[in-house]
Coordinates of C-alpha atoms in Angstrom, one line a residue:
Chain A
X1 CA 14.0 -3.9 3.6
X2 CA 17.4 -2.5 4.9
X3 CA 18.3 -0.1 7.2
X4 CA 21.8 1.6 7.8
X5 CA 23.4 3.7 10.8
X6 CA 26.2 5.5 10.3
X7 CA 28.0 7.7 13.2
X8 CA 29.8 10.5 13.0
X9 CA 31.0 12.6 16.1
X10 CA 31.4 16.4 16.0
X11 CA 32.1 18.4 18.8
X12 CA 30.3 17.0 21.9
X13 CA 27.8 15.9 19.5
X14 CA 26.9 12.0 18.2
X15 CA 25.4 12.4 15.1
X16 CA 23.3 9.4 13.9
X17 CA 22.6 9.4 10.2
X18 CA 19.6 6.8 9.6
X19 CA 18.9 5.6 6.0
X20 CA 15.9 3.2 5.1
X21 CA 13.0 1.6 6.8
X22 CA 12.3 0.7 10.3
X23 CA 10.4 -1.7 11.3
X24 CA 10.3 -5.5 13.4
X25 CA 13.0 -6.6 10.9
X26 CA 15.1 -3.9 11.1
X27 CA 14.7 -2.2 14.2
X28 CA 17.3 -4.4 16.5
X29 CA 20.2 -2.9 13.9
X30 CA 19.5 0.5 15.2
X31 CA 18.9 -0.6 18.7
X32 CA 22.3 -2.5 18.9
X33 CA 24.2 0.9 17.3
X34 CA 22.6 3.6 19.5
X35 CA 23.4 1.1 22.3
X36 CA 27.0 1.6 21.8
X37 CA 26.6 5.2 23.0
X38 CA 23.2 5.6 25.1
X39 CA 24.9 5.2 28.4
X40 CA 27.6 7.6 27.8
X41 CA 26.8 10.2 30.7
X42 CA 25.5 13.5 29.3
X43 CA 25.7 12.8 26.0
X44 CA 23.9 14.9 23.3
X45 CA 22.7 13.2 20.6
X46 CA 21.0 14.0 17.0
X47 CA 18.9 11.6 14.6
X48 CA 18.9 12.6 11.7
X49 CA 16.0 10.8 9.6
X50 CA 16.0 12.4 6.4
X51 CA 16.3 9.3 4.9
X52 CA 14.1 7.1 6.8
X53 CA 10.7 6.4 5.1
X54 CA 9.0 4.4 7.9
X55 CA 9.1 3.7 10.9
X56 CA 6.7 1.3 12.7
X57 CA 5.8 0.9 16.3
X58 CA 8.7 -1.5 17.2
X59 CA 11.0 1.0 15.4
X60 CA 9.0 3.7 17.7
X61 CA 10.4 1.4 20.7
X62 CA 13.8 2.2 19.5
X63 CA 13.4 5.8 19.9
X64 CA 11.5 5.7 23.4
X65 CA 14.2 3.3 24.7
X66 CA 16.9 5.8 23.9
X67 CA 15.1 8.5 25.0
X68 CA 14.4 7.1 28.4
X69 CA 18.1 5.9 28.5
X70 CA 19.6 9.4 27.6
X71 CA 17.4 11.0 29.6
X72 CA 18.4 9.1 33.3
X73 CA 21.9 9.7 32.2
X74 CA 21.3 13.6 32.0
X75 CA 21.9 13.2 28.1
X76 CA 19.9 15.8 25.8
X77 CA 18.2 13.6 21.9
X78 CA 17.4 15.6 18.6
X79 CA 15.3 14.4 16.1
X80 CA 15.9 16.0 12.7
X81 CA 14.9 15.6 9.3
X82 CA 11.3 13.9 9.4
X83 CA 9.2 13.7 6.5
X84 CA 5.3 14.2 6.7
X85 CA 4.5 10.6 7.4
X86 CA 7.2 9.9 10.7
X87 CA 6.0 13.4 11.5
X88 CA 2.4 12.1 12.2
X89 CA 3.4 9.1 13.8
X90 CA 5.6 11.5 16.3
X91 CA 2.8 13.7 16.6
X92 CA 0.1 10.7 17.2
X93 CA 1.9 9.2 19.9
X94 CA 2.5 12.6 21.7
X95 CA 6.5 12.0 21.5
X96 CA 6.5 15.7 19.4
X97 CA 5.6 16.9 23.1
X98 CA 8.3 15.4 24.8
X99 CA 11.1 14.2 22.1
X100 CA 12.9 18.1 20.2
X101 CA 11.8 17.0 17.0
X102 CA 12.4 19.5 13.8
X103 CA 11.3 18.8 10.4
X104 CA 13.9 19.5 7.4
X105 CA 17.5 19.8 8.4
X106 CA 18.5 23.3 9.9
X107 CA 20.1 25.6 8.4
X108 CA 22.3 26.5 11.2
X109 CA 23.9 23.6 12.4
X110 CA 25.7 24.4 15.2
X111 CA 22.3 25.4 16.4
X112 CA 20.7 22.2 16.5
X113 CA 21.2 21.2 20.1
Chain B
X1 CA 39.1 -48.3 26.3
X2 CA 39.0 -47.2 22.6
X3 CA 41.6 -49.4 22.1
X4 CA 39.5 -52.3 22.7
X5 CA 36.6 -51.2 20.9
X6 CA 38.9 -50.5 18.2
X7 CA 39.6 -54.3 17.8
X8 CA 36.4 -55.4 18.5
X9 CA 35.1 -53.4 15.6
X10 CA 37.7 -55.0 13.5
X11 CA 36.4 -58.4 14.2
X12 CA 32.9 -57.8 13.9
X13 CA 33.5 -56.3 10.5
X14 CA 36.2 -58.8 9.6
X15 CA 33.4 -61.6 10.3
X16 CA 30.5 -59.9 8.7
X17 CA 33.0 -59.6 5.2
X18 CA 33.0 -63.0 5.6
X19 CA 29.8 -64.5 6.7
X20 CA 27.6 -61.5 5.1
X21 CA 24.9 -62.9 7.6
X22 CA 22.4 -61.2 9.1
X23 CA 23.8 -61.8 12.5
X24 CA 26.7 -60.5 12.2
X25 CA 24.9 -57.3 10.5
X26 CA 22.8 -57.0 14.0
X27 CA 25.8 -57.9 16.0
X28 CA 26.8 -54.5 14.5
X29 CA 23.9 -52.3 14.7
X30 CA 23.9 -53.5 18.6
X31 CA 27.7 -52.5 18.6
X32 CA 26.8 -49.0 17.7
X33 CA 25.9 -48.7 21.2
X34 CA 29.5 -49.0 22.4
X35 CA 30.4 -46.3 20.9
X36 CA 28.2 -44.1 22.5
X37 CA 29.2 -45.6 25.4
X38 CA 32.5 -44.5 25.3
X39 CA 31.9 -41.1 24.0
X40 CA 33.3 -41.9 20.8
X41 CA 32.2 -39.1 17.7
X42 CA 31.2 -40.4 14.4
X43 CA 34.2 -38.7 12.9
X44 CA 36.4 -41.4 15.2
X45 CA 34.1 -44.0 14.1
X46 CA 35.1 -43.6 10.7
X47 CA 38.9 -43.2 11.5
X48 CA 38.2 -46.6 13.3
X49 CA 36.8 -48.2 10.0
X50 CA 39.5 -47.2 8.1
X51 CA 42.6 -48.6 10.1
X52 CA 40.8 -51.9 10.5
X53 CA 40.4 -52.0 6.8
X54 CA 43.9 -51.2 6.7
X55 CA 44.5 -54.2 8.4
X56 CA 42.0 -56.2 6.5
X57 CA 42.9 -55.0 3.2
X58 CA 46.9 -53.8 3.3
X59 CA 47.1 -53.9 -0.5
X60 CA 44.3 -51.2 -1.2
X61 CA 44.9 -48.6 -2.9
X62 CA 46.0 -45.5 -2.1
X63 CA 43.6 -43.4 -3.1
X64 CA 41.1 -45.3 -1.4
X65 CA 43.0 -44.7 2.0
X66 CA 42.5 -40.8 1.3
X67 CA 38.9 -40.7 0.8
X68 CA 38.3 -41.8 4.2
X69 CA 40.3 -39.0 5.3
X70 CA 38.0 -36.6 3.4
X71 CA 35.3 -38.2 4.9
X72 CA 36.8 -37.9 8.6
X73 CA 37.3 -33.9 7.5
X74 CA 34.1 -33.6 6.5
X75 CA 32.3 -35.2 9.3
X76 CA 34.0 -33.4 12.0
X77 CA 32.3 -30.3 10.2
X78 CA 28.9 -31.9 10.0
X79 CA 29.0 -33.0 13.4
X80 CA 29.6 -29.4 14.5
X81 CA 26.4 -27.5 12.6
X82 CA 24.4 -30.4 13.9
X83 CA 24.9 -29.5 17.1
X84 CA 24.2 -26.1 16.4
X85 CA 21.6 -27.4 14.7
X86 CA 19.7 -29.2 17.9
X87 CA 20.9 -26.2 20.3
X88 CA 19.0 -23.7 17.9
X89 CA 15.6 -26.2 18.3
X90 CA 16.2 -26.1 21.8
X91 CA 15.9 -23.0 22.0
X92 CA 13.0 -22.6 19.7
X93 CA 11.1 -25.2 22.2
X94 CA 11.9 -22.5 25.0
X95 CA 10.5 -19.6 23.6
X96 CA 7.9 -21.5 22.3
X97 CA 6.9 -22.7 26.0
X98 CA 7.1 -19.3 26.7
X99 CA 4.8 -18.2 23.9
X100 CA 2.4 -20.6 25.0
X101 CA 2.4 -19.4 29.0
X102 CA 1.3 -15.5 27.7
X103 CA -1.2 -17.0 25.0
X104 CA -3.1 -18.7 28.2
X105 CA -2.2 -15.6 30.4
X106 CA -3.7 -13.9 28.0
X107 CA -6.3 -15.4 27.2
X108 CA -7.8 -16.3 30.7
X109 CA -7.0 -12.9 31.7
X110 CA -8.2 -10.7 29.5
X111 CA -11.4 -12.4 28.7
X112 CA -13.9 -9.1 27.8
X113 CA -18.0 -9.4 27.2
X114 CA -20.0 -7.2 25.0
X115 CA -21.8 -4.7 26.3
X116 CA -25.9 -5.7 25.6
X117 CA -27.6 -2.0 25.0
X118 CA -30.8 -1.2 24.1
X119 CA -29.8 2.3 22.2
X120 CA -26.3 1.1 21.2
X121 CA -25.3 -1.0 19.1
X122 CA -21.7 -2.4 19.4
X123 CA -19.4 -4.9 17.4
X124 CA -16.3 -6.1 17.4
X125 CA -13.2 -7.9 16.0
X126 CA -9.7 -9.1 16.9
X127 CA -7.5 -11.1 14.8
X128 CA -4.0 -11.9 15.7
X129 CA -1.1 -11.9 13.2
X130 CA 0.7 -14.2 15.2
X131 CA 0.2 -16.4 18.1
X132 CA -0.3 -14.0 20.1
X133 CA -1.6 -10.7 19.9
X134 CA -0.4 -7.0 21.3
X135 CA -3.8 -5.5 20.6
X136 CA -6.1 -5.6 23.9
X137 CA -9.6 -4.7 24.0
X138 CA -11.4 -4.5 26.8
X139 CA -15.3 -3.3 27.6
X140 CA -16.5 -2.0 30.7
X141 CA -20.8 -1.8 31.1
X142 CA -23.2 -1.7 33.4
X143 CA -26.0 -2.4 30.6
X144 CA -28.1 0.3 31.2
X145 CA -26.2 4.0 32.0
X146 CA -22.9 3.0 29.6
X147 CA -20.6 1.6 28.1
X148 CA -16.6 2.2 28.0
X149 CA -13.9 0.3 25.6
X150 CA -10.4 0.5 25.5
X151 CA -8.6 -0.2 22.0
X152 CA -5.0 -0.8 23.2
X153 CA -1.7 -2.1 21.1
X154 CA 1.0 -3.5 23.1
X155 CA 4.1 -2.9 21.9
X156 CA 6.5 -6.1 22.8
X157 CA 6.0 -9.0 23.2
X158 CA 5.7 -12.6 25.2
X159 CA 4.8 -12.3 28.7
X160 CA 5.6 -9.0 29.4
X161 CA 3.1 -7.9 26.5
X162 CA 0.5 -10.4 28.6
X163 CA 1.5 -9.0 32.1
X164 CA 1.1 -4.9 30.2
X165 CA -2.6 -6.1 28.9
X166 CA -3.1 -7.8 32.7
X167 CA -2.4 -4.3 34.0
X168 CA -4.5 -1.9 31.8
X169 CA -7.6 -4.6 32.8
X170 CA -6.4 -4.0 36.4
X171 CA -6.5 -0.8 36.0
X172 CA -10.0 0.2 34.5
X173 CA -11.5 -2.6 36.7
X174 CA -10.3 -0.9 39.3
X175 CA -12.4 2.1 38.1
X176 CA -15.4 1.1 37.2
X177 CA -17.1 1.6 40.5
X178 CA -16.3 5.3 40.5
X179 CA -17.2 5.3 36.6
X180 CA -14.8 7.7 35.7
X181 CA -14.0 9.7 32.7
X182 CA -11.4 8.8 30.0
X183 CA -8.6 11.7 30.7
X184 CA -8.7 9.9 34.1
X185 CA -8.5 6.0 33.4
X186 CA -5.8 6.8 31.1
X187 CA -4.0 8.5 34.0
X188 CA -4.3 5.8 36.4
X189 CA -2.7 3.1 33.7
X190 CA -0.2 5.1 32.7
X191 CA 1.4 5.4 36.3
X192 CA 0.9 2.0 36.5
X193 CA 2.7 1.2 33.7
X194 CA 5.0 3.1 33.7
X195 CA 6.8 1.9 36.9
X196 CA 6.5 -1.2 35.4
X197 CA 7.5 -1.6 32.0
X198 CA 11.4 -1.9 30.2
X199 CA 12.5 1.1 28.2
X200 CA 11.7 -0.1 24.5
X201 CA 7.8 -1.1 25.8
X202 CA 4.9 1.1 25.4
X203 CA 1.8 1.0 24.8
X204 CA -0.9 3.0 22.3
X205 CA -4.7 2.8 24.0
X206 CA -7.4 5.1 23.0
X207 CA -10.5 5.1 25.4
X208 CA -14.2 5.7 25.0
X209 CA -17.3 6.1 27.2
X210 CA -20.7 6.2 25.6
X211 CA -23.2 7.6 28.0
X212 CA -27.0 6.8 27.5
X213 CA -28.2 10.0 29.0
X214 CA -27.7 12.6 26.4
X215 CA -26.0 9.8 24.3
X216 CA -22.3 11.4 24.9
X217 CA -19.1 10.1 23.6
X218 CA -17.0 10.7 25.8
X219 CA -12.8 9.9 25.0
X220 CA -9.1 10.3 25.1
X221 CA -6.2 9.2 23.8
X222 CA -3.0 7.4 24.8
X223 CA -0.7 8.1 21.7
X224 CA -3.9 6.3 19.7
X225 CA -4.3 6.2 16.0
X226 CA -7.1 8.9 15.7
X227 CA -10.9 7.2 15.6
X228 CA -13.6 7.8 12.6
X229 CA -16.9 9.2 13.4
X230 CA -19.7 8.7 10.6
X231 CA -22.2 11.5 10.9
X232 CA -25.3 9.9 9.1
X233 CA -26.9 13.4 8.9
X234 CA -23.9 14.9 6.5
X235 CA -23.0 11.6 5.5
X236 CA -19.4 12.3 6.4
X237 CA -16.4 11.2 8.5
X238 CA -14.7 13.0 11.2
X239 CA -11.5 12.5 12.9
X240 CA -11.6 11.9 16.8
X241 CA -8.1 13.2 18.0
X242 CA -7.6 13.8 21.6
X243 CA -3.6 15.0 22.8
X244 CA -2.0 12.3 24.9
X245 CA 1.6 10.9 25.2
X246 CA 2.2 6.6 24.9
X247 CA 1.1 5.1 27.8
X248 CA 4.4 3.9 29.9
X249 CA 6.7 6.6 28.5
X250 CA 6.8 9.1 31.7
X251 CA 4.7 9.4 34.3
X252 CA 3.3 12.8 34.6
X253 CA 1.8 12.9 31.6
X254 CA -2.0 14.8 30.7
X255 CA -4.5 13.2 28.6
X256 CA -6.8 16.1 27.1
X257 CA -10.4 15.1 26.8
X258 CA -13.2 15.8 24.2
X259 CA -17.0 14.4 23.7
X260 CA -19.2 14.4 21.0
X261 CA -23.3 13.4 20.5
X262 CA -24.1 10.4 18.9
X263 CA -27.7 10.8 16.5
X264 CA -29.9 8.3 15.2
X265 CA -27.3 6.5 12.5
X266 CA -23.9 7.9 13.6
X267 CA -20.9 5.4 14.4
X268 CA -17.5 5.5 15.6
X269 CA -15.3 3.1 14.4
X270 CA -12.5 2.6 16.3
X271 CA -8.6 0.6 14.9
X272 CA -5.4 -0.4 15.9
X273 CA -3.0 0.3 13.3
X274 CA -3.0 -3.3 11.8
X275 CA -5.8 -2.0 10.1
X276 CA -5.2 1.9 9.4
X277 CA -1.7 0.7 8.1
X278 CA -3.0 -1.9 6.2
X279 CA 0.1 -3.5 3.5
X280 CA -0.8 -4.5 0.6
X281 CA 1.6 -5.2 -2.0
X282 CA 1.6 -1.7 -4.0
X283 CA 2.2 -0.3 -0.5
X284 CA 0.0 1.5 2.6
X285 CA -3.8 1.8 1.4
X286 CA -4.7 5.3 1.6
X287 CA -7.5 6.4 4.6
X288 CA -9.8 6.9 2.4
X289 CA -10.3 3.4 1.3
X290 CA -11.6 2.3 4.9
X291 CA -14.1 5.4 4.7
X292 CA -15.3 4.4 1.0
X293 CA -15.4 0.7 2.6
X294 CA -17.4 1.5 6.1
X295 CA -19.6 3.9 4.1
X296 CA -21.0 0.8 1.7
X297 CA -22.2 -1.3 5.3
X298 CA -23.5 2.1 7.3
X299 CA -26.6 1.1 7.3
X300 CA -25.7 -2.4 8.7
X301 CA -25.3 -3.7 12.4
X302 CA -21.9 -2.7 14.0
X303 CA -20.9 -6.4 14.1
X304 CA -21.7 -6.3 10.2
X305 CA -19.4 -3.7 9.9
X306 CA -16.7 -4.4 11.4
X307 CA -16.4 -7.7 10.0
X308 CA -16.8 -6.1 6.3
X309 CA -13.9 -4.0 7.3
X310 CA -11.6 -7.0 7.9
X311 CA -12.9 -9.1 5.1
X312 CA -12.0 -6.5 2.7
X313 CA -9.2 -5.3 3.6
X314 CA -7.8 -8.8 5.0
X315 CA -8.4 -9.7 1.0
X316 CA -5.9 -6.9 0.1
X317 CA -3.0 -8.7 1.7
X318 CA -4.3 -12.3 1.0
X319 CA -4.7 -12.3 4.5
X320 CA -1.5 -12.4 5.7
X321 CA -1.9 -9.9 8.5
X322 CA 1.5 -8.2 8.7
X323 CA 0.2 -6.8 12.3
X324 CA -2.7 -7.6 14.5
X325 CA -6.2 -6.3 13.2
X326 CA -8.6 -5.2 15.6
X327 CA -11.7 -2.9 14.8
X328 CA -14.7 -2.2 17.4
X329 CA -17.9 -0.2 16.5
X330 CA -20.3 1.9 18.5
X331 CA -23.4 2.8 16.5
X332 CA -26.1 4.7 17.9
X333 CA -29.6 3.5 17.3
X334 CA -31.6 0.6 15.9
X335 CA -30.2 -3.0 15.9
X336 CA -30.9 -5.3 12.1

């Protein structure tokens, strides 16, 4: 089971690319890397989970935490990229209704946020 | 000082060369004492060794001089992860006492009875993967007019997990006298949790309300896995989904809320994701697999059922639950 988190800025933009699974094991990897960033004020970040095949509830955590965080520092999250099975999850736990979550990667980029 | 225990050492060893008594072999066992005494590591107790058998032995070889030396290197490293060593199991104790604080929290807490009904049927089960566990049931009756449970999965753990179950019991018992309807309980816990929990914690809980008169199902959900309905008329399964956001994730948030009639026959089973998500080692089972497993025992009590659930798919992973397992049934009608 491994998990990696790269970074890559563009613009005003932190773009997370997430590979792998995440789960109990794997989840504090992500945690410590997003936490590098989350208190940046107003900062606009995207996920991009195209290659992340599971996620389970304390990888959920990891999302809410960082959503929470970003959102009391006036900073905007994107998830993109989910396949059909983290869609469900998102859409189970009602975080589709809160979280800007789009499935596929865009087309137009610069559009994202 | 070490000077002193340096050539006390050398006599003690010079006389038990000589003697080979077992005196002078306890005189230096006692001796070992000293050197705790005065703080001295066993890396210095070798270097100690060797210059009094310098002393004693001048004509050694020199080879023989630098394995102590190697020795000395080598226990200076050992002493280090040792150390490390003990302040790792000391910290293990700690979290263990912690562990064991929730576990009782817990488990005096959140102590939950069975609802005894005449027209329904209910069973239960609950199986930790660890320890402790983040799922919570809890049942609220009155014995006669209905009967609620809440399936809930806390997500963290340790005492805060305990002290997030405390508050959802809190909560609905705070309720019950106004027997209110799902969309509402799950209102009521969210605020409460929500000003309460840390950012990562959350918690999943689906809610329902079984009412004799009319035999309604009444329920929503908290970000809950969705719930199977067995129809015994169709002999089918439907999915119970209600819209709801996690409990503890903002506070505003709406729980949507649906019913359904239970007939002669029909149950609802109702899963934490320990058991939808079940691991085995070809990967997730598929849905369909609990259906083709609860459809076998239909005709059983609920208690039946849910036990059949976890026996077979516990046997899937060997039992070694990768995440707690918790199943409850409502089945409408006659009791086996």
């Amino acid at each position: 089971m491994n998990l990696s988190v790269e970074l890559s800025k563009e613009d005003s933009v932190q773009r997370f690319h997430i590979a792998g699974e995440i789960d109990a094991f794997t989840a504090p990897v992500l945690k410590d890397k997003l936490a590098e960033v989350q208190d940046v004020p107003g900062l606009q970040a995207e996920l991009n989970l195209t290659d992340v095949t599971y996620i389970d509830s304390t990888g959920l955590g990891v999302f809410v935490g960082f959503y929470k965080t970003l959102k009391a520092n006036d900073g905007y999250m994107k998830i993109i990229g989910v396949n059909d099975r983290v869609k469900r999850l998102f859409e189970i736990t009602g975080l589709d209704e809160i979280i800007d979550i789009e499935k596929g990667v865009g087309e137009n980029r610069d559009a994202t946020l | 000082m070490p000077k002193e225990v340096e050539k006390q050492y050398k006599a003690l060893v010079n006389r038990y060369i000589n003697t080979k008594s077992e005196n002078d072999l306890y005189a230096g066992q006692k001796f070992s004492r000293r050197f705790i005494e005065k703080e001295i590591s066993p890396e210095e107790v070798i270097g100690i060794h060797k210059s009094a058998l310098m002393e004693l032995f001048p004509d050694a070889p020199e080879d023989f001089w630098h394995s102590f030396d190697f020795l000395i290197e080598m226990m200076i490293h050992y002493g280090l992860a040792l150390q490390e060593h003990q302040s790792l199991i000391r910290k293990q104790e700690e979290l263990e006492l912690e562990m064991k604080i929730a576990e009782k929290v817990q488990n005096t807490l959140l102590k939950t009875r069975v609802p005894t009904f005449s027209d329904l049927d209910i069973g239960f089960l609950t199986v930790p993967a660890k320890q402790m566990s983040g799922d919570y049931i809890y049942f609220l009756s009155d014995d006669s007019n209905y009967a609620s449970v809440a399936v809930a999965d806390v997500i963290g753990k340790g005492i805060p997990a305990a002290l997030c179950m405390s508050m959802i019991k809190f909560g609905m018992d705070n309720m019950q006298k106004q027997n209110s309807s799902p969309h509402v309980v799950l209102d009521v816990v969210n605020r409460i949790v929500e000003e309460s929990v840390d950012d990562s914690m959350f918690i999943s809980m689906f809610y329902g309300k079984y009412e004799v008169d009319g035999s309604v199902f009444s329920y929503a959900s908290a970000g809950h896995e969705p719930v199977l309905l067995y129809k015994a008329a169709s002999n089918t399964f439907i999915e119970l989904d209600a819209k709801g956001l996690l409990l503890g994730v903002q506070p505003n948030a709406t729980y949507e809320e649906r019913s359904v009639v239970l007939d002669e026959g029909d149950f609802i089973a109702m899963m934490t994701d320990g058991v939808t998500e079940t691991r085995t080692e070809d990967g997730f089972i598929d849905d369909e697999i609990i259906k083709e497993i609860l459809t076998t025992v239909k005709d059983e009590s609920a208690q039946k059922i849910a036990d059949t659930v976890y026996q077979q798919l516990g046997e899937m992973q060997n039992f070694h639950l990768h995440d707690d397992f918790s199943i409850v049934i409502f089945k409408k009608g006659y009791k086996n």
